[in-house]
Amino acid sequence: MIAKIKLEDVVRTVSPSLRIKNNERIYERNHEYEAKIERILVAYSIRNPFVSYCQGLNFITHFLVNKLKFSEEDVFMILKLIDFLVIEFIN
């Protein structure tokens, strides 16, 4: 159930690519990219069952992967670091 919710968020977050063919606009989803984002979010939710998944993680993950070109492993480590910093700030 949680993975389905994440995939729906990923699809909303990741814009389909626009391609023009024969003067017609064609929007294509990048299923490989969506799967990459979903893998990161599922791994995070397994690692931190207390938070599991919250809205907004998909945007952070998308930004780190798409704009900053971080690997899946690096993004996962950054999410763990954010966890640590938030917990330290709260305490």
Coordinates of C-alpha atoms in Angstrom, one line a residue:
M1 CA 0.0 0.0 0.0
I2 CA 2.7 2.5 1.0
A3 CA 4.7 1.8 -2.2
K4 CA 1.6 2.5 -4.3
I5 CA 1.1 5.9 -2.6
K6 CA 4.8 6.7 -3.2
L7 CA 4.5 5.8 -6.9
E8 CA 1.5 8.0 -7.3
D9 CA 3.5 10.9 -5.7
V10 CA 6.5 10.1 -7.9
V11 CA 4.3 10.3 -11.1
R12 CA 2.9 13.6 -9.9
T13 CA 6.4 14.9 -9.1
V14 CA 8.3 13.8 -12.2
S15 CA 7.1 15.7 -15.3
P16 CA 6.6 13.6 -18.4
S17 CA 9.0 14.4 -21.2
L18 CA 7.7 16.3 -24.2
R19 CA 8.5 15.0 -27.6
I20 CA 7.3 16.4 -30.9
K21 CA 6.6 14.0 -33.7
N22 CA 4.9 14.9 -36.9
N23 CA 3.9 18.3 -35.4
E24 CA 2.2 16.5 -32.6
R25 CA 3.0 16.8 -28.9
I26 CA 3.7 13.5 -27.3
Y27 CA 4.2 13.2 -23.5
E28 CA 6.2 10.2 -22.4
R29 CA 6.8 9.0 -18.9
N30 CA 10.2 7.8 -17.9
H31 CA 9.4 4.6 -16.1
E32 CA 13.1 3.9 -15.4
Y33 CA 13.5 7.2 -13.6
E34 CA 10.2 6.8 -11.7
A35 CA 11.4 3.4 -10.5
K36 CA 14.7 4.9 -9.3
I37 CA 12.9 7.5 -7.2
E38 CA 10.5 4.9 -5.9
R39 CA 13.4 2.6 -4.9
I40 CA 15.0 5.4 -2.9
L41 CA 11.7 6.2 -1.1
V42 CA 10.9 2.5 -0.4
A43 CA 14.4 2.0 1.0
Y44 CA 14.0 5.1 3.2
S45 CA 10.7 4.0 4.5
I46 CA 12.1 0.6 5.4
R47 CA 15.1 2.2 7.2
N48 CA 12.9 4.6 9.1
P49 CA 9.5 3.0 9.8
F50 CA 8.6 5.7 12.3
V51 CA 8.5 8.3 9.5
S52 CA 8.0 5.8 6.7
Y53 CA 7.1 8.2 4.0
C54 CA 5.8 11.8 4.2
Q55 CA 4.7 14.1 1.5
G56 CA 7.6 16.2 0.3
L57 CA 10.2 13.4 0.3
N58 CA 9.5 12.8 -3.3
F59 CA 10.3 16.4 -4.2
I60 CA 13.6 16.3 -2.2
T61 CA 14.5 13.0 -3.8
H62 CA 13.6 14.3 -7.3
F63 CA 15.7 17.4 -6.8
L64 CA 18.8 15.5 -5.6
V65 CA 18.6 12.9 -8.4
N66 CA 17.5 15.1 -11.3
K67 CA 19.0 18.5 -10.7
L68 CA 22.1 17.6 -8.6
K69 CA 22.7 14.2 -10.4
F70 CA 23.3 12.3 -7.2
S71 CA 23.3 8.5 -7.3
E72 CA 20.6 6.4 -5.5
E73 CA 23.0 5.6 -2.8
D74 CA 24.1 9.2 -2.2
V75 CA 20.4 10.3 -2.0
F76 CA 19.7 7.6 0.5
M77 CA 22.6 8.8 2.6
I78 CA 21.5 12.4 2.4
L79 CA 18.0 11.4 3.6
K80 CA 19.6 9.6 6.5
L81 CA 21.7 12.7 7.3
I82 CA 18.5 14.9 7.2
D83 CA 17.0 12.4 9.7
F84 CA 19.9 12.8 12.0
L85 CA 19.9 16.6 11.8
V86 CA 16.2 16.9 12.4
I87 CA 16.4 14.5 15.4
E88 CA 19.3 16.5 16.8
F89 CA 17.5 19.8 16.3
I90 CA 14.3 18.5 18.0
N91 CA 16.2 17.2 21.0

